[in-house]
């Protein structure tokens, strides 16, 4: 079976190290040194399995004409809806993706952010650096700690579910708000299903894990932010557009709330945005997703999908086109 990579050469080498390439080469015929950056390549006509990632060219009707033997798209990253046209689904291709493997490092980042937020680590660090003296922690009431606190998750996405799992060993309560699940499903995951108002009003830390869709744009608005208690923290590893940044900025400038933001709108923020210098805000450059060695987790998942195909087994992480409208 002939396979090919369709991603930048740089990414291909970061996703697939020598052992993974050797394993993949034992399953399919593939040139580890060749990457299709265009489907006009004459070799594309022989490809049956296409291994894609971020930046892959669009697969549309004309692509399918040039690739008559294509039967599977193995996406070693998250969403496929940005490069797979409707014609690809009409072809009844076997399509898989790495949403769940890519969700893990995002959930790990969010876990670290939650735990640091409950200990007020970041604002305390700012004070420590400014004062060059240790605060008297025996009388400091700004530190809540994780024990018995409540963490709210907006969205039971792959990342949200992974975070709930990571939070399980800690002595805290987890709330989740998501219209796609019911209370029984939330309880199975280890969380209490609540409405949006309750989530923001009851949580010491709110972590965002909702996809950016027309119905979720600026979902976190001034009204919801006003429900958060003084000194509570908003964490965003989802998409900046889920939050109304004008409303968030007003709360942060006032000093009432804290935020740990890996994504913003726009991204990055303008150089003169006050959030860059606020002591109650931590900005990181969209690093929560797979980076460095974590990219090989995605390569590993792609090789596993190819093996399942060769073995005649069902796909491990199939993409259901019916869910694309409500997914990231």
Coordinates of C-alpha atoms in Angstrom, one line a residue:
X1 CA 0.0 0.0 0.0
X2 CA 1.4 3.4 -1.0
X3 CA 1.4 6.2 1.5
X4 CA 2.7 9.8 1.5
X5 CA 3.2 12.7 3.9
X6 CA 1.4 16.0 3.2
X7 CA 2.8 18.5 5.6
X8 CA 5.8 20.8 5.8
X9 CA 9.2 18.8 5.8
X10 CA 10.0 20.5 9.1
X11 CA 6.9 19.2 10.8
X12 CA 7.3 15.7 9.2
X13 CA 10.7 15.3 10.9
X14 CA 9.4 16.6 14.2
X15 CA 6.4 14.3 14.2
X16 CA 8.2 11.2 13.0
X17 CA 11.6 10.3 14.5
X18 CA 13.7 7.5 13.0
X19 CA 12.1 4.7 15.0
X20 CA 8.6 5.8 14.0
X21 CA 9.6 6.2 10.4
X22 CA 11.1 2.7 10.4
X23 CA 7.9 1.3 11.9
X24 CA 5.8 3.1 9.4
X25 CA 8.0 1.9 6.6
X26 CA 7.4 -1.7 7.7
X27 CA 3.6 -1.2 7.2
X28 CA 3.4 0.8 4.0
X29 CA 5.5 1.8 1.0
X30 CA 6.5 5.4 1.9
X31 CA 9.4 7.7 1.1
X32 CA 10.5 9.2 4.4
X33 CA 12.4 12.0 2.5
X34 CA 9.4 13.1 0.4
X35 CA 6.6 15.4 1.4
X36 CA 3.8 16.4 -0.8
X37 CA 3.4 20.1 -0.6
X38 CA 1.1 20.1 -3.7
X39 CA -1.2 17.4 -5.0
X40 CA 0.0 18.2 -8.5
X41 CA 3.0 16.0 -7.8
X42 CA 2.8 13.0 -10.3
X43 CA 3.4 10.6 -7.4
X44 CA 0.1 11.7 -5.8
X45 CA -1.8 9.5 -8.2
X46 CA -0.5 6.4 -6.6
X47 CA -1.2 7.4 -3.0
X48 CA -3.7 5.3 -1.0
X49 CA -3.0 6.7 2.5
X50 CA -2.3 10.3 3.1
X51 CA -0.7 11.4 6.4
X52 CA -1.4 15.0 7.1
X53 CA -0.8 17.6 9.7
X54 CA -1.0 21.4 10.2
X55 CA -0.6 23.3 6.9
X56 CA -1.6 20.4 4.7
X57 CA -3.0 21.5 1.3
X58 CA -6.8 21.5 0.8
X59 CA -8.3 18.2 -0.3
X60 CA -11.1 19.2 -2.7
X61 CA -12.8 17.7 -5.8
X62 CA -9.8 18.4 -8.0
X63 CA -7.5 16.7 -5.6
X64 CA -9.6 13.6 -5.5
X65 CA -9.5 13.5 -9.3
X66 CA -5.7 13.6 -9.1
X67 CA -5.6 10.9 -6.4
X68 CA -8.0 8.2 -7.6
X69 CA -6.6 5.6 -5.3
X70 CA -6.8 7.6 -2.1
X71 CA -8.8 5.6 0.5
X72 CA -7.6 7.0 3.9
X73 CA -6.5 10.4 5.4
X74 CA -4.6 10.0 8.7
X75 CA -4.4 13.5 10.3
X76 CA -1.6 13.7 12.8
X77 CA -3.2 16.8 14.4
X78 CA -6.6 18.2 15.5
X79 CA -9.4 19.3 13.3
X80 CA -9.7 18.2 9.7
X81 CA -12.6 20.6 8.7
X82 CA -10.2 23.3 7.5
X83 CA -8.7 21.2 4.7
X84 CA -11.2 18.5 3.8
X85 CA -13.9 19.7 1.4
X86 CA -17.4 18.1 1.3
X87 CA -16.4 16.1 -1.8
X88 CA -13.9 14.2 0.4
X89 CA -16.7 12.9 2.5
X90 CA -18.7 12.0 -0.6
X91 CA -15.8 9.8 -1.5
X92 CA -16.3 7.8 1.7
X93 CA -12.7 8.2 2.8
X94 CA -11.5 6.7 6.0
X95 CA -10.6 9.8 8.0
X96 CA -8.9 9.9 11.4
X97 CA -7.4 12.6 13.5
X98 CA -5.2 13.3 16.6
X99 CA -7.6 15.5 18.6
X100 CA -7.3 13.3 21.7
X101 CA -3.5 13.0 21.7
X102 CA -3.2 16.7 21.0
X103 CA -5.6 17.5 23.8
X104 CA -3.3 15.9 26.4
X105 CA -0.6 18.6 26.6
X106 CA -3.3 21.3 26.6
X107 CA -5.0 19.6 29.6
X108 CA -1.6 19.3 31.3
X109 CA -0.9 23.0 30.8
X110 CA -4.4 23.8 32.2
X111 CA -3.8 21.5 35.2
X112 CA -0.6 23.4 36.0
X113 CA -2.5 26.7 35.6
X114 CA -5.3 25.6 37.8
X115 CA -3.0 24.5 40.6
X116 CA -0.9 27.7 40.4
X117 CA -4.1 29.8 40.4
X118 CA -5.4 28.2 43.6
X119 CA -2.1 29.0 45.3
X120 CA -2.0 32.5 43.9
X121 CA 1.5 31.7 42.7
X122 CA 1.7 34.1 39.8
X123 CA 0.5 37.3 41.6
X124 CA 2.6 36.4 44.6
X125 CA 5.6 36.0 42.4
X126 CA 5.0 39.5 41.0
X127 CA 4.9 40.9 44.5
X128 CA 8.0 38.9 45.5
X129 CA 9.9 40.3 42.5
X130 CA 8.7 43.9 43.2
X131 CA 9.3 43.9 47.0
X132 CA 12.5 41.7 47.0
X133 CA 11.1 40.4 50.3
X134 CA 9.1 37.4 51.3
X135 CA 5.4 38.1 52.1
X136 CA 4.2 37.0 55.5
X137 CA 2.2 33.9 54.4
X138 CA 0.9 33.3 57.9
X139 CA -1.4 36.3 57.6
X140 CA -1.8 36.5 53.8
X141 CA -5.5 35.7 52.9
X142 CA -5.0 35.9 49.1
X143 CA -3.9 32.2 48.9
X144 CA -6.8 29.7 48.9
X145 CA -5.0 26.5 48.0
X146 CA -6.5 23.6 46.1
X147 CA -8.0 21.7 49.0
X148 CA -11.8 21.9 48.8
X149 CA -11.9 24.5 46.1
X150 CA -14.1 24.5 43.1
X151 CA -12.8 24.4 39.5
X152 CA -15.2 25.1 36.6
X153 CA -14.7 23.9 33.0
X154 CA -16.5 25.5 30.2
X155 CA -16.7 22.7 27.6
X156 CA -16.5 18.9 27.8
X157 CA -14.3 18.8 24.7
X158 CA -11.4 16.3 24.4
X159 CA -9.3 18.8 26.3
X160 CA -12.0 19.4 28.9
X161 CA -12.4 15.6 29.5
X162 CA -8.7 15.1 29.7
X163 CA -8.5 17.9 32.3
X164 CA -11.3 16.4 34.4
X165 CA -9.3 13.1 34.4
X166 CA -6.1 14.9 35.5
X167 CA -7.9 16.8 38.3
X168 CA -9.3 13.5 39.7
X169 CA -6.5 12.9 42.3
X170 CA -6.9 16.3 43.9
X171 CA -9.3 17.2 46.8
X172 CA -11.4 19.7 44.9
X173 CA -14.8 19.9 43.2
X174 CA -15.1 20.0 39.4
X175 CA -18.0 21.7 37.6
X176 CA -18.6 21.5 33.9
X177 CA -21.0 23.3 31.6
X178 CA -21.6 21.9 28.1
X179 CA -24.9 21.6 26.2
X180 CA -23.8 18.4 24.5
X181 CA -23.8 16.2 27.6
X182 CA -26.2 15.4 30.3
X183 CA -25.8 15.1 34.1
X184 CA -25.2 11.4 34.0
X185 CA -22.4 11.7 31.5
X186 CA -20.8 14.5 33.5
X187 CA -20.9 12.4 36.6
X188 CA -19.3 9.5 34.7
X189 CA -16.5 11.8 33.9
X190 CA -16.1 13.0 37.5
X191 CA -17.8 16.4 37.3
X192 CA -21.1 18.1 38.2
X193 CA -23.1 19.5 35.2
X194 CA -24.2 23.1 35.8
X195 CA -25.4 26.0 33.8
X196 CA -23.2 28.8 32.7
X197 CA -24.2 31.2 35.5
X198 CA -23.6 28.6 38.2
X199 CA -20.2 27.7 36.6
X200 CA -18.9 31.3 36.8
X201 CA -20.5 32.1 40.1
X202 CA -19.4 29.0 42.0
X203 CA -15.9 28.4 40.6
X204 CA -12.7 29.7 42.1
X205 CA -11.0 29.0 38.8
X206 CA -12.7 28.8 35.4
X207 CA -10.9 27.0 32.6
X208 CA -12.2 27.4 29.0
X209 CA -12.3 24.4 26.7
X210 CA -15.1 25.3 24.2
X211 CA -14.6 25.4 20.5
X212 CA -14.8 28.7 18.7
X213 CA -18.1 28.6 16.7
X214 CA -20.6 31.3 15.7
X215 CA -22.6 30.5 18.8
X216 CA -19.6 30.6 21.2
X217 CA -17.9 33.8 19.9
X218 CA -17.7 36.2 22.9
X219 CA -19.7 33.7 25.0
X220 CA -17.7 34.7 28.0
X221 CA -19.0 38.3 28.2
X222 CA -19.3 41.1 30.8
X223 CA -22.3 39.5 32.4
X224 CA -20.6 36.1 33.0
X225 CA -17.4 37.7 34.1
X226 CA -19.3 39.8 36.6
X227 CA -20.5 36.6 38.2
X228 CA -17.0 35.6 39.1
X229 CA -15.9 36.3 42.7
X230 CA -13.2 38.8 43.5
X231 CA -9.7 37.3 43.1
X232 CA -10.9 34.3 41.0
X233 CA -9.0 33.3 37.9
X234 CA -10.0 32.8 34.2
X235 CA -7.8 30.3 32.2
X236 CA -8.1 30.2 28.4
X237 CA -6.3 27.5 26.4
X238 CA -9.2 27.3 23.9
X239 CA -9.5 30.2 21.5
X240 CA -9.3 33.9 22.2
X241 CA -12.6 34.6 20.4
X242 CA -14.6 32.7 23.0
X243 CA -14.0 35.7 25.3
X244 CA -15.1 39.3 24.9
X245 CA -11.7 40.9 25.5
X246 CA -13.1 44.3 26.1
X247 CA -15.1 43.0 29.0
X248 CA -12.2 40.9 30.2
X249 CA -9.8 43.8 30.0
X250 CA -12.1 46.0 32.1
X251 CA -12.2 43.4 34.8
X252 CA -8.5 42.8 34.8
X253 CA -7.5 46.5 34.7
X254 CA -9.8 46.9 37.8
X255 CA -7.7 44.2 39.5
X256 CA -10.8 42.3 40.5
X257 CA -10.0 39.1 38.5
X258 CA -6.9 37.3 37.4
X259 CA -6.2 35.5 34.1
X260 CA -3.9 33.0 32.6
X261 CA -4.2 33.3 28.8
X262 CA -2.5 31.1 26.3
X263 CA -4.8 32.5 23.5
X264 CA -6.2 35.9 23.0
X265 CA -8.1 38.0 20.4
X266 CA -6.2 39.2 18.5
X267 CA -3.2 36.9 18.9
X268 CA -0.9 38.3 20.0
X269 CA -2.4 41.3 21.6
X270 CA -1.4 44.8 20.3
X271 CA 1.8 46.0 21.9
X272 CA 0.0 48.8 23.7
X273 CA -2.6 46.6 25.3
X274 CA -2.6 47.1 29.1
X275 CA -2.9 43.3 29.7
X276 CA 0.8 42.9 28.8
X277 CA 1.8 44.7 32.0
X278 CA -0.9 43.9 34.5
X279 CA 0.4 41.9 37.5
X280 CA -2.8 39.9 37.7
X281 CA -2.4 38.6 34.1
X282 CA -0.1 35.9 32.7
X283 CA 0.2 35.7 28.9
X284 CA 1.8 32.8 27.2
X285 CA 2.4 32.5 23.4
X286 CA -0.1 29.7 22.4
X287 CA 2.2 27.0 23.7
X288 CA -0.3 24.7 25.5
X289 CA -0.8 22.4 22.4
X290 CA 1.7 19.8 21.4
X291 CA 5.3 21.1 21.3
X292 CA 8.7 19.5 21.1
X293 CA 8.7 15.8 22.1
X294 CA 4.9 16.0 22.4
X295 CA 4.6 16.1 18.6
X296 CA 5.9 12.5 18.5
X297 CA 2.7 11.5 20.4
X298 CA 0.8 12.6 17.4
X299 CA 3.2 10.7 15.1
X300 CA 2.7 7.6 17.3
X301 CA -1.0 8.0 17.0
X302 CA -0.8 8.3 13.2
X303 CA 1.3 5.1 12.9
X304 CA -1.2 3.3 15.1
X305 CA -4.0 4.3 12.7
X306 CA -2.0 3.1 9.7
X307 CA -1.4 -0.2 11.5
X308 CA -5.2 -0.6 12.2
X309 CA -5.9 0.0 8.5
X310 CA -3.4 -2.6 7.4
X311 CA -4.7 -5.1 9.9
X312 CA -8.3 -4.6 8.7
X313 CA -9.4 -3.2 12.0
X314 CA -11.7 -0.2 12.6
X315 CA -10.1 3.2 12.9
X316 CA -9.0 4.1 16.4
X317 CA -10.0 7.8 16.3
X318 CA -12.4 8.2 13.4
X319 CA -13.8 11.6 12.4
X320 CA -17.6 11.7 12.1
X321 CA -18.5 14.4 9.6
X322 CA -21.8 15.0 11.4
X323 CA -19.8 16.4 14.4
X324 CA -17.7 18.9 12.4
X325 CA -20.2 21.8 12.7
X326 CA -19.8 21.7 16.6
X327 CA -16.2 20.9 16.9
X328 CA -13.1 23.1 17.0

